[in-house]
């Protein structure tokens, strides 16, 4: 029972695995979040044909999340959402696990914060950079 309690933080909180450096874990989290943001922005853009039948958008986003988890989870547990990681760390710290609860926290908080805007910018520039509708929406939003 004592051994199980010692392993509890490792089963609840996300830690990069031993062979993965902290920098690699950060880049994996940022890259995965960038891809997820890219797909979400592409699928939800008003010029996308998926907008005609919106029933396809949630399954496509879900399949993207599943695929990213399949690839990135063996490295970092695929957080993609700072709240999903940081909340349990606060609870674990309050429950008495001490500083081990915050080991590597910045990877799972800053990685998605850096990755999501990159994915959004790439989607905007690559797919809709010269789009008249995009320019019109931007002008309407400013007014």
mmCIF file of N, CA and C in Angstrom:
data_model
loop_
_atom_site.group_PDB
_atom_site.id
_atom_site.type_symbol
_atom_site.label_atom_id
_atom_site.label_comp_id
_atom_site.label_asym_id
_atom_site.label_seq_id
_atom_site.Cartn_x
_atom_site.Cartn_y
_atom_site.Cartn_z
ATOM 1 N N UNK A 1 0.823 -1.192 0.000
ATOM 2 C CA UNK A 1 0.000 0.000 0.000
ATOM 3 C C UNK A 1 0.870 1.260 0.000
ATOM 4 N N UNK A 2 1.954 1.245 0.760
ATOM 5 C CA UNK A 2 2.832 2.413 0.817
ATOM 6 C C UNK A 2 3.469 2.672 -0.540
ATOM 7 N N UNK A 3 3.871 1.623 -1.236
ATOM 8 C CA UNK A 3 4.455 1.775 -2.569
ATOM 9 C C UNK A 3 3.431 2.379 -3.533
ATOM 10 N N UNK A 4 2.178 1.982 -3.421
ATOM 11 C CA UNK A 4 1.125 2.536 -4.270
ATOM 12 C C UNK A 4 0.941 4.022 -4.014
ATOM 13 N N UNK A 5 0.994 4.418 -2.746
ATOM 14 C CA UNK A 5 0.856 5.830 -2.413
ATOM 15 C C UNK A 5 2.042 6.648 -2.903
ATOM 16 N N UNK A 6 3.238 6.046 -2.914
ATOM 17 C CA UNK A 6 4.413 6.747 -3.418
ATOM 18 C C UNK A 6 4.321 6.981 -4.922
ATOM 19 N N UNK A 7 3.669 6.092 -5.644
ATOM 20 C CA UNK A 7 3.561 6.202 -7.095
ATOM 21 C C UNK A 7 2.363 7.039 -7.522
ATOM 22 N N UNK A 8 1.509 7.450 -6.594
ATOM 23 C CA UNK A 8 0.304 8.191 -6.933
ATOM 24 C C UNK A 8 0.574 9.462 -7.737
ATOM 25 N N UNK A 9 1.532 10.311 -7.358
ATOM 26 C CA UNK A 9 1.753 11.515 -8.184
ATOM 27 C C UNK A 9 2.123 11.179 -9.619
ATOM 28 N N UNK A 10 2.836 10.092 -9.836
ATOM 29 C CA UNK A 10 3.250 9.731 -11.186
ATOM 30 C C UNK A 10 2.079 9.208 -12.005
ATOM 31 N N UNK A 11 1.063 8.672 -11.350
ATOM 32 C CA UNK A 11 -0.085 8.175 -12.092
ATOM 33 C C UNK A 11 -1.110 9.268 -12.362
ATOM 34 N N UNK A 12 -1.127 10.331 -11.567
ATOM 35 C CA UNK A 12 -2.097 11.407 -11.743
ATOM 36 C C UNK A 12 -1.512 12.549 -12.559
ATOM 37 N N UNK A 13 -0.311 12.970 -12.221
ATOM 38 C CA UNK A 13 0.307 14.128 -12.879
ATOM 39 C C UNK A 13 1.093 13.682 -14.103
ATOM 40 N N UNK A 14 1.313 14.606 -14.992
ATOM 41 C CA UNK A 14 2.053 14.302 -16.211
ATOM 42 C C UNK A 14 3.516 14.672 -16.023
ATOM 43 N N UNK A 15 4.388 13.756 -16.320
ATOM 44 C CA UNK A 15 5.823 13.989 -16.277
ATOM 45 C C UNK A 15 6.413 13.523 -17.590
ATOM 46 N N UNK A 16 7.394 14.234 -18.129
ATOM 47 C CA UNK A 16 8.075 13.693 -19.306
ATOM 48 C C UNK A 16 8.766 12.384 -18.947
ATOM 49 N N UNK A 17 8.724 11.434 -19.837
ATOM 50 C CA UNK A 17 9.391 10.150 -19.580
ATOM 51 C C UNK A 17 10.901 10.344 -19.549
ATOM 52 N N UNK A 18 11.619 9.413 -18.962
ATOM 53 C CA UNK A 18 13.062 9.521 -18.764
ATOM 54 C C UNK A 18 13.854 9.812 -20.038
ATOM 55 N N UNK A 19 13.647 9.084 -21.146
ATOM 56 C CA UNK A 19 14.487 9.344 -22.315
ATOM 57 C C UNK A 19 14.199 10.683 -23.001
ATOM 58 N N UNK A 20 13.138 11.362 -22.631
ATOM 59 C CA UNK A 20 12.751 12.610 -23.277
ATOM 60 C C UNK A 20 13.263 13.775 -22.436
ATOM 61 N N UNK A 21 14.029 14.659 -23.076
ATOM 62 C CA UNK A 21 14.522 15.819 -22.347
ATOM 63 C C UNK A 21 13.379 16.813 -22.136
ATOM 64 N N UNK A 22 13.585 17.745 -21.231
ATOM 65 C CA UNK A 22 12.574 18.760 -20.955
ATOM 66 C C UNK A 22 12.317 19.603 -22.200
ATOM 67 N N UNK A 23 13.366 19.918 -22.941
ATOM 68 C CA UNK A 23 13.199 20.706 -24.156
ATOM 69 C C UNK A 23 12.390 19.941 -25.199
ATOM 70 N N UNK A 24 12.659 18.662 -25.355
ATOM 71 C CA UNK A 24 11.906 17.844 -26.302
ATOM 72 C C UNK A 24 10.450 17.757 -25.893
ATOM 73 N N UNK A 25 10.202 17.616 -24.598
ATOM 74 C CA UNK A 25 8.821 17.575 -24.109
ATOM 75 C C UNK A 25 8.104 18.890 -24.401
ATOM 76 N N UNK A 26 8.796 20.006 -24.198
ATOM 77 C CA UNK A 26 8.208 21.312 -24.493
ATOM 78 C C UNK A 26 7.852 21.416 -25.969
ATOM 79 N N UNK A 27 8.775 21.044 -26.835
ATOM 80 C CA UNK A 27 8.519 21.135 -28.270
ATOM 81 C C UNK A 27 7.403 20.186 -28.701
ATOM 82 N N UNK A 28 7.330 19.007 -28.106
ATOM 83 C CA UNK A 28 6.256 18.062 -28.433
ATOM 84 C C UNK A 28 4.894 18.629 -28.043
ATOM 85 N N UNK A 29 4.806 19.222 -26.853
ATOM 86 C CA UNK A 29 3.546 19.831 -26.411
ATOM 87 C C UNK A 29 3.166 21.012 -27.300
ATOM 88 N N UNK A 30 4.131 21.858 -27.617
ATOM 89 C CA UNK A 30 3.850 23.022 -28.465
ATOM 90 C C UNK A 30 3.447 22.574 -29.865
ATOM 91 N N UNK A 31 4.143 21.595 -30.425
ATOM 92 C CA UNK A 31 3.836 21.097 -31.763
ATOM 93 C C UNK A 31 2.449 20.465 -31.809
ATOM 94 N N UNK A 32 2.128 19.634 -30.836
ATOM 95 C CA UNK A 32 0.815 18.987 -30.799
ATOM 96 C C UNK A 32 -0.306 19.995 -30.665
ATOM 97 N N UNK A 33 -0.115 20.985 -29.802
ATOM 98 C CA UNK A 33 -1.139 22.013 -29.627
ATOM 99 C C UNK A 33 -1.261 22.861 -30.885
ATOM 100 N N UNK A 34 -0.155 23.132 -31.561
ATOM 101 C CA UNK A 34 -0.202 23.900 -32.812
ATOM 102 C C UNK A 34 -0.997 23.146 -33.877
ATOM 103 N N UNK A 35 -0.782 21.857 -33.991
ATOM 104 C CA UNK A 35 -1.536 21.066 -34.965
ATOM 105 C C UNK A 35 -3.021 21.071 -34.618
ATOM 106 N N UNK A 36 -3.337 20.897 -33.341
ATOM 107 C CA UNK A 36 -4.737 20.899 -32.923
ATOM 108 C C UNK A 36 -5.397 22.251 -33.214
ATOM 109 N N UNK A 37 -4.728 23.342 -32.897
ATOM 110 C CA UNK A 37 -5.281 24.675 -33.182
ATOM 111 C C UNK A 37 -5.435 24.876 -34.690
ATOM 112 N N UNK A 38 -4.456 24.431 -35.463
ATOM 113 C CA UNK A 38 -4.519 24.540 -36.919
ATOM 114 C C UNK A 38 -5.763 23.838 -37.460
ATOM 115 N N UNK A 39 -5.991 22.617 -37.014
ATOM 116 C CA UNK A 39 -7.148 21.847 -37.490
ATOM 117 C C UNK A 39 -8.451 22.515 -37.067
ATOM 118 N N UNK A 40 -8.525 22.979 -35.833
ATOM 119 C CA UNK A 40 -9.753 23.627 -35.362
ATOM 120 C C UNK A 40 -10.040 24.885 -36.172
ATOM 121 N N UNK A 41 -9.020 25.714 -36.394
ATOM 122 C CA UNK A 41 -9.230 26.937 -37.169
ATOM 123 C C UNK A 41 -9.586 26.627 -38.615
ATOM 124 N N UNK A 42 -9.000 25.588 -39.181
ATOM 125 C CA UNK A 42 -9.330 25.222 -40.559
ATOM 126 C C UNK A 42 -10.763 24.712 -40.675
ATOM 127 N N UNK A 43 -11.174 23.877 -39.747
ATOM 128 C CA UNK A 43 -12.516 23.294 -39.818
ATOM 129 C C UNK A 43 -13.616 24.297 -39.517
ATOM 130 N N UNK A 44 -13.327 25.268 -38.695
ATOM 131 C CA UNK A 44 -14.377 26.203 -38.291
ATOM 132 C C UNK A 44 -14.395 27.496 -39.108
ATOM 133 N N UNK A 45 -13.527 27.615 -40.090
ATOM 134 C CA UNK A 45 -13.526 28.817 -40.930
ATOM 135 C C UNK A 45 -14.774 28.816 -41.798
ATOM 136 N N UNK A 46 -15.357 29.988 -41.979
ATOM 137 C CA UNK A 46 -16.628 30.106 -42.692
ATOM 138 C C UNK A 46 -16.548 29.702 -44.157
ATOM 139 N N UNK A 47 -15.372 29.712 -44.759
ATOM 140 C CA UNK A 47 -15.231 29.318 -46.159
ATOM 141 C C UNK A 47 -15.042 27.807 -46.329
ATOM 142 N N UNK A 48 -14.896 27.091 -45.246
ATOM 143 C CA UNK A 48 -14.693 25.656 -45.322
ATOM 144 C C UNK A 48 -16.008 24.966 -45.682
ATOM 145 N N UNK A 49 -15.924 23.940 -46.524
ATOM 146 C CA UNK A 49 -17.120 23.204 -46.929
ATOM 147 C C UNK A 49 -17.761 22.445 -45.764
ATOM 148 N N UNK A 50 -17.019 22.182 -44.706
ATOM 149 C CA UNK A 50 -17.590 21.519 -43.531
ATOM 150 C C UNK A 50 -18.656 22.376 -42.864
ATOM 151 N N UNK A 51 -18.617 23.670 -43.111
ATOM 152 C CA UNK A 51 -19.585 24.557 -42.491
ATOM 153 C C UNK A 51 -21.001 24.313 -43.008
ATOM 154 N N UNK A 52 -21.126 23.709 -44.176
ATOM 155 C CA UNK A 52 -22.457 23.406 -44.707
ATOM 156 C C UNK A 52 -23.149 22.333 -43.873
ATOM 157 N N UNK A 53 -22.378 21.389 -43.413
ATOM 158 C CA UNK A 53 -22.917 20.326 -42.569
ATOM 159 C C UNK A 53 -22.016 20.226 -41.347
ATOM 160 N N UNK A 54 -22.342 20.975 -40.321
ATOM 161 C CA UNK A 54 -21.478 21.109 -39.149
ATOM 162 C C UNK A 54 -21.377 19.841 -38.316
ATOM 163 N N UNK A 55 -22.132 18.836 -38.648
ATOM 164 C CA UNK A 55 -22.106 17.596 -37.873
ATOM 165 C C UNK A 55 -20.753 16.879 -38.000
ATOM 166 N N UNK A 56 -19.988 17.190 -39.028
ATOM 167 C CA UNK A 56 -18.693 16.538 -39.228
ATOM 168 C C UNK A 56 -17.562 17.164 -38.410
ATOM 169 N N UNK A 57 -17.742 18.380 -37.966
ATOM 170 C CA UNK A 57 -16.651 19.097 -37.301
ATOM 171 C C UNK A 57 -16.240 18.445 -35.977
ATOM 172 N N UNK A 58 -17.153 18.156 -35.053
ATOM 173 C CA UNK A 58 -16.707 17.534 -33.785
ATOM 174 C C UNK A 58 -16.005 16.189 -33.954
ATOM 175 N N UNK A 59 -16.516 15.280 -34.819
ATOM 176 C CA UNK A 59 -15.765 14.028 -34.981
ATOM 177 C C UNK A 59 -14.375 14.217 -35.582
ATOM 178 N N UNK A 60 -14.241 15.175 -36.503
ATOM 179 C CA UNK A 60 -12.925 15.423 -37.094
ATOM 180 C C UNK A 60 -11.950 15.995 -36.069
ATOM 181 N N UNK A 61 -12.437 16.891 -35.215
ATOM 182 C CA UNK A 61 -11.586 17.413 -34.145
ATOM 183 C C UNK A 61 -11.239 16.296 -33.164
ATOM 184 N N UNK A 62 -12.210 15.462 -32.837
ATOM 185 C CA UNK A 62 -11.954 14.326 -31.945
ATOM 186 C C UNK A 62 -10.944 13.345 -32.511
ATOM 187 N N UNK A 63 -11.032 13.080 -33.810
ATOM 188 C CA UNK A 63 -10.047 12.186 -34.435
ATOM 189 C C UNK A 63 -8.662 12.819 -34.438
ATOM 190 N N UNK A 64 -8.603 14.131 -34.595
ATOM 191 C CA UNK A 64 -7.316 14.824 -34.524
ATOM 192 C C UNK A 64 -6.718 14.690 -33.132
ATOM 193 N N UNK A 65 -7.534 14.912 -32.113
ATOM 194 C CA UNK A 65 -7.056 14.766 -30.731
ATOM 195 C C UNK A 65 -6.589 13.335 -30.489
ATOM 196 N N UNK A 66 -7.366 12.360 -30.943
ATOM 197 C CA UNK A 66 -6.974 10.952 -30.769
ATOM 198 C C UNK A 66 -5.666 10.619 -31.466
ATOM 199 N N UNK A 67 -5.506 11.115 -32.684
ATOM 200 C CA UNK A 67 -4.259 10.876 -33.411
ATOM 201 C C UNK A 67 -3.065 11.534 -32.741
ATOM 202 N N UNK A 68 -3.249 12.771 -32.281
ATOM 203 C CA UNK A 68 -2.152 13.464 -31.590
ATOM 204 C C UNK A 68 -1.792 12.770 -30.286
ATOM 205 N N UNK A 69 -2.796 12.310 -29.555
ATOM 206 C CA UNK A 69 -2.521 11.589 -28.312
ATOM 207 C C UNK A 69 -1.767 10.299 -28.607
ATOM 208 N N UNK A 70 -2.133 9.625 -29.684
ATOM 209 C CA UNK A 70 -1.440 8.379 -30.044
ATOM 210 C C UNK A 70 0.041 8.603 -30.326
ATOM 211 N N UNK A 71 0.364 9.762 -30.872
ATOM 212 C CA UNK A 71 1.747 10.048 -31.238
ATOM 213 C C UNK A 71 2.519 10.688 -30.085
ATOM 214 N N UNK A 72 1.922 11.648 -29.394
ATOM 215 C CA UNK A 72 2.650 12.444 -28.408
ATOM 216 C C UNK A 72 2.547 11.887 -26.995
ATOM 217 N N UNK A 73 1.495 11.143 -26.677
ATOM 218 C CA UNK A 73 1.341 10.623 -25.313
ATOM 219 C C UNK A 73 2.493 9.723 -24.866
ATOM 220 N N UNK A 74 3.090 8.925 -25.733
ATOM 221 C CA UNK A 74 4.242 8.144 -25.254
ATOM 222 C C UNK A 74 5.427 9.008 -24.811
ATOM 223 N N UNK A 75 5.462 10.253 -25.289
ATOM 224 C CA UNK A 75 6.554 11.153 -24.906
ATOM 225 C C UNK A 75 6.219 11.969 -23.663
ATOM 226 N N UNK A 76 5.033 12.606 -23.659
ATOM 227 C CA UNK A 76 4.727 13.586 -22.605
ATOM 228 C C UNK A 76 3.348 13.432 -21.992
ATOM 229 N N UNK A 77 2.600 12.449 -22.345
ATOM 230 C CA UNK A 77 1.210 12.254 -21.920
ATOM 231 C C UNK A 77 0.238 13.205 -22.617
ATOM 232 N N UNK A 78 0.701 14.006 -23.545
ATOM 233 C CA UNK A 78 -0.124 14.847 -24.412
ATOM 234 C C UNK A 78 -1.124 15.700 -23.641
ATOM 235 N N UNK A 79 -0.630 16.712 -22.948
ATOM 236 C CA UNK A 79 -1.499 17.582 -22.165
ATOM 237 C C UNK A 79 -2.394 18.458 -23.016
ATOM 238 N N UNK A 80 -1.844 19.269 -23.906
ATOM 239 C CA UNK A 80 -2.550 20.164 -24.830
ATOM 240 C C UNK A 80 -3.437 21.201 -24.152
ATOM 241 N N UNK A 81 -3.601 21.146 -22.856
ATOM 242 C CA UNK A 81 -4.479 22.079 -22.152
ATOM 243 C C UNK A 81 -3.859 22.351 -20.786
ATOM 244 N N UNK A 82 -3.362 23.552 -20.562
ATOM 245 C CA UNK A 82 -2.708 23.839 -19.281
ATOM 246 C C UNK A 82 -3.598 23.578 -18.070
ATOM 247 N N UNK A 83 -4.887 23.829 -18.185
ATOM 248 C CA UNK A 83 -5.787 23.613 -17.046
ATOM 249 C C UNK A 83 -5.909 22.137 -16.704
ATOM 250 N N UNK A 84 -5.785 21.283 -17.701
ATOM 251 C CA UNK A 84 -5.887 19.842 -17.468
ATOM 252 C C UNK A 84 -4.694 19.313 -16.672
ATOM 253 N N UNK A 85 -3.598 20.025 -16.731
ATOM 254 C CA UNK A 85 -2.404 19.603 -16.011
ATOM 255 C C UNK A 85 -2.185 20.385 -14.725
ATOM 256 N N UNK A 86 -2.389 21.686 -14.771
ATOM 257 C CA UNK A 86 -2.016 22.535 -13.634
ATOM 258 C C UNK A 86 -2.971 22.370 -12.449
ATOM 259 N N UNK A 87 -4.252 22.178 -12.702
ATOM 260 C CA UNK A 87 -5.224 21.979 -11.624
ATOM 261 C C UNK A 87 -4.886 20.791 -10.735
ATOM 262 N N UNK A 88 -4.653 19.608 -11.319
ATOM 263 C CA UNK A 88 -4.267 18.474 -10.485
ATOM 264 C C UNK A 88 -2.942 18.683 -9.742
ATOM 265 N N UNK A 89 -2.048 19.467 -10.310
ATOM 266 C CA UNK A 89 -0.793 19.760 -9.607
ATOM 267 C C UNK A 89 -1.061 20.570 -8.337
ATOM 268 N N UNK A 90 -1.959 21.541 -8.417
ATOM 269 C CA UNK A 90 -2.299 22.351 -7.246
ATOM 270 C C UNK A 90 -2.934 21.473 -6.170
ATOM 271 N N UNK A 91 -3.837 20.591 -6.579
ATOM 272 C CA UNK A 91 -4.490 19.694 -5.625
ATOM 273 C C UNK A 91 -3.467 18.754 -4.992
ATOM 274 N N UNK A 92 -2.554 18.214 -5.799
ATOM 275 C CA UNK A 92 -1.532 17.315 -5.261
ATOM 276 C C UNK A 92 -0.622 18.045 -4.276
ATOM 277 N N UNK A 93 -0.267 19.274 -4.588
ATOM 278 C CA UNK A 93 0.562 20.068 -3.670
ATOM 279 C C UNK A 93 -0.187 20.319 -2.362
ATOM 280 N N UNK A 94 -1.461 20.680 -2.477
ATOM 281 C CA UNK A 94 -2.275 20.933 -1.280
ATOM 282 C C UNK A 94 -2.491 19.662 -0.474
ATOM 283 N N UNK A 95 -2.465 18.507 -1.133
ATOM 284 C CA UNK A 95 -2.658 17.234 -0.438
ATOM 285 C C UNK A 95 -1.385 16.751 0.249
ATOM 286 N N UNK A 96 -0.302 17.506 0.085
ATOM 287 C CA UNK A 96 0.907 17.165 0.811
ATOM 288 C C UNK A 96 2.016 16.507 0.013
ATOM 289 N N UNK A 97 1.913 16.504 -1.307
ATOM 290 C CA UNK A 97 2.953 15.870 -2.109
ATOM 291 C C UNK A 97 4.173 16.759 -2.277
ATOM 292 N N UNK A 98 4.079 17.987 -1.862
ATOM 293 C CA UNK A 98 5.239 18.872 -1.873
ATOM 294 C C UNK A 98 5.642 19.305 -3.272
ATOM 295 N N UNK A 99 6.930 19.594 -3.394
ATOM 296 C CA UNK A 99 7.453 20.134 -4.656
ATOM 297 C C UNK A 99 7.426 19.147 -5.807
ATOM 298 N N UNK A 100 7.290 17.862 -5.529
ATOM 299 C CA UNK A 100 7.225 16.886 -6.617
ATOM 300 C C UNK A 100 6.001 17.141 -7.493
ATOM 301 N N UNK A 101 4.980 17.765 -6.940
ATOM 302 C CA UNK A 101 3.772 18.054 -7.712
ATOM 303 C C UNK A 101 4.033 19.068 -8.823
ATOM 304 N N UNK A 102 5.035 19.915 -8.666
ATOM 305 C CA UNK A 102 5.298 20.952 -9.667
ATOM 306 C C UNK A 102 6.530 20.667 -10.512
ATOM 307 N N UNK A 103 7.007 19.458 -10.474
ATOM 308 C CA UNK A 103 8.162 19.079 -11.287
ATOM 309 C C UNK A 103 7.789 19.140 -12.772
ATOM 310 N N UNK A 104 8.464 19.980 -13.526
ATOM 311 C CA UNK A 104 8.236 20.090 -14.974
ATOM 312 C C UNK A 104 6.939 20.769 -15.353
ATOM 313 N N UNK A 105 6.357 21.541 -14.465
ATOM 314 C CA UNK A 105 5.051 22.157 -14.729
ATOM 315 C C UNK A 105 5.067 23.083 -15.941
ATOM 316 N N UNK A 106 6.165 23.785 -16.137
ATOM 317 C CA UNK A 106 6.210 24.796 -17.191
ATOM 318 C C UNK A 106 6.094 24.187 -18.583
ATOM 319 N N UNK A 107 6.508 22.935 -18.744
ATOM 320 C CA UNK A 107 6.411 22.276 -20.044
ATOM 321 C C UNK A 107 4.957 22.185 -20.482
ATOM 322 N N UNK A 108 4.077 21.826 -19.547
ATOM 323 C CA UNK A 108 2.679 21.570 -19.875
ATOM 324 C C UNK A 108 1.809 22.819 -19.797
ATOM 325 N N UNK A 109 2.372 23.911 -19.303
ATOM 326 C CA UNK A 109 1.649 25.183 -19.289
ATOM 327 C C UNK A 109 2.112 26.055 -20.454
ATOM 328 N N UNK A 110 3.403 26.221 -20.602
ATOM 329 C CA UNK A 110 3.917 27.105 -21.650
ATOM 330 C C UNK A 110 3.895 26.474 -23.040
ATOM 331 N N UNK A 111 4.051 25.158 -23.124
ATOM 332 C CA UNK A 111 4.014 24.490 -24.436
ATOM 333 C C UNK A 111 2.723 24.781 -25.189
ATOM 334 N N UNK A 112 1.562 24.523 -24.597
ATOM 335 C CA UNK A 112 0.310 24.853 -25.289
ATOM 336 C C UNK A 112 0.092 26.345 -25.496
ATOM 337 N N UNK A 113 0.561 27.171 -24.553
ATOM 338 C CA UNK A 113 0.391 28.613 -24.712
ATOM 339 C C UNK A 113 1.199 29.120 -25.901
ATOM 340 N N UNK A 114 2.344 28.523 -26.173
ATOM 341 C CA UNK A 114 3.155 28.887 -27.332
ATOM 342 C C UNK A 114 2.606 28.237 -28.604
ATOM 343 N N UNK A 115 2.183 26.990 -28.516
ATOM 344 C CA UNK A 115 1.771 26.236 -29.695
ATOM 345 C C UNK A 115 0.465 26.672 -30.322
ATOM 346 N N UNK A 116 -0.536 26.992 -29.506
ATOM 347 C CA UNK A 116 -1.855 27.336 -30.053
ATOM 348 C C UNK A 116 -1.825 28.577 -30.943
ATOM 349 N N UNK A 117 -1.199 29.665 -30.524
ATOM 350 C CA UNK A 117 -1.139 30.822 -31.437
ATOM 351 C C UNK A 117 -0.361 30.539 -32.721
ATOM 352 N N UNK A 118 0.656 29.699 -32.624
ATOM 353 C CA UNK A 118 1.411 29.347 -33.841
ATOM 354 C C UNK A 118 0.504 28.615 -34.817
ATOM 355 N N UNK A 119 -0.269 27.657 -34.326
ATOM 356 C CA UNK A 119 -1.208 26.944 -35.192
ATOM 357 C C UNK A 119 -2.248 27.862 -35.803
ATOM 358 N N UNK A 120 -2.722 28.819 -35.016
ATOM 359 C CA UNK A 120 -3.718 29.770 -35.514
ATOM 360 C C UNK A 120 -3.126 30.672 -36.600
ATOM 361 N N UNK A 121 -1.914 31.150 -36.383
ATOM 362 C CA UNK A 121 -1.265 32.028 -37.364
ATOM 363 C C UNK A 121 -0.961 31.264 -38.646
ATOM 364 N N UNK A 122 -0.492 30.043 -38.520
ATOM 365 C CA UNK A 122 -0.199 29.240 -39.711
ATOM 366 C C UNK A 122 -1.477 28.995 -40.507
ATOM 367 N N UNK A 123 -2.566 28.670 -39.840
ATOM 368 C CA UNK A 123 -3.836 28.463 -40.540
ATOM 369 C C UNK A 123 -4.285 29.744 -41.218
ATOM 370 N N UNK A 124 -4.144 30.843 -40.543
ATOM 371 C CA UNK A 124 -4.577 32.125 -41.101
ATOM 372 C C UNK A 124 -3.734 32.522 -42.309
ATOM 373 N N UNK A 125 -2.431 32.401 -42.199
ATOM 374 C CA UNK A 125 -1.538 32.820 -43.289
ATOM 375 C C UNK A 125 -1.582 31.843 -44.466
ATOM 376 N N UNK A 126 -1.461 30.559 -44.180
ATOM 377 C CA UNK A 126 -1.377 29.570 -45.260
ATOM 378 C C UNK A 126 -2.694 29.385 -45.997
ATOM 379 N N UNK A 127 -3.773 29.355 -45.274
ATOM 380 C CA UNK A 127 -5.037 29.001 -45.902
ATOM 381 C C UNK A 127 -5.889 30.199 -46.299
ATOM 382 N N UNK A 128 -5.807 31.282 -45.523
ATOM 383 C CA UNK A 128 -6.749 32.367 -45.739
ATOM 384 C C UNK A 128 -6.083 33.738 -45.795
ATOM 385 N N UNK A 129 -4.786 33.781 -46.042
ATOM 386 C CA UNK A 129 -4.059 35.041 -46.026
ATOM 387 C C UNK A 129 -4.535 36.056 -47.046
ATOM 388 N N UNK A 130 -4.908 35.628 -48.253
ATOM 389 C CA UNK A 130 -5.336 36.556 -49.301
ATOM 390 C C UNK A 130 -6.835 36.453 -49.566
ATOM 391 N N UNK A 131 -7.564 36.025 -48.617
ATOM 392 C CA UNK A 131 -8.998 35.794 -48.772
ATOM 393 C C UNK A 131 -9.778 37.097 -48.583
ATOM 394 N N UNK A 132 -10.613 37.456 -49.541
ATOM 395 C CA UNK A 132 -11.393 38.681 -49.432
ATOM 396 C C UNK A 132 -12.388 38.620 -48.284
ATOM 397 N N UNK A 133 -12.977 37.455 -48.046
ATOM 398 C CA UNK A 133 -13.935 37.311 -46.950
ATOM 399 C C UNK A 133 -13.222 37.530 -45.619
ATOM 400 N N UNK A 134 -11.997 37.036 -45.506
ATOM 401 C CA UNK A 134 -11.226 37.233 -44.279
ATOM 402 C C UNK A 134 -10.979 38.716 -44.041
ATOM 403 N N UNK A 135 -10.608 39.429 -45.101
ATOM 404 C CA UNK A 135 -10.368 40.855 -44.986
ATOM 405 C C UNK A 135 -11.643 41.606 -44.627
ATOM 406 N N UNK A 136 -12.766 41.198 -45.219
ATOM 407 C CA UNK A 136 -14.040 41.836 -44.937
ATOM 408 C C UNK A 136 -14.442 41.615 -43.478
ATOM 409 N N UNK A 137 -14.263 40.391 -42.966
ATOM 410 C CA UNK A 137 -14.587 40.105 -41.563
ATOM 411 C C UNK A 137 -13.708 40.918 -40.628
ATOM 412 N N UNK A 138 -12.448 41.063 -40.975
ATOM 413 C CA UNK A 138 -11.536 41.852 -40.142
ATOM 414 C C UNK A 138 -11.952 43.302 -40.110
ATOM 415 N N UNK A 139 -12.376 43.839 -41.254
ATOM 416 C CA UNK A 139 -12.817 45.229 -41.313
ATOM 417 C C UNK A 139 -14.092 45.443 -40.498
ATOM 418 N N UNK A 140 -15.031 44.481 -40.589
ATOM 419 C CA UNK A 140 -16.275 44.577 -39.836
ATOM 420 C C UNK A 140 -16.003 44.492 -38.336
ATOM 421 N N UNK A 141 -15.046 43.683 -37.938
ATOM 422 C CA UNK A 141 -14.732 43.525 -36.511
ATOM 423 C C UNK A 141 -14.125 44.806 -35.943
ATOM 424 N N UNK A 142 -13.356 45.526 -36.774
ATOM 425 C CA UNK A 142 -12.744 46.769 -36.313
ATOM 426 C C UNK A 142 -13.767 47.881 -36.127
ATOM 427 N N UNK A 143 -14.834 47.850 -36.935
ATOM 428 C CA UNK A 143 -15.870 48.908 -36.861
ATOM 429 C C UNK A 143 -16.809 48.692 -35.758
#
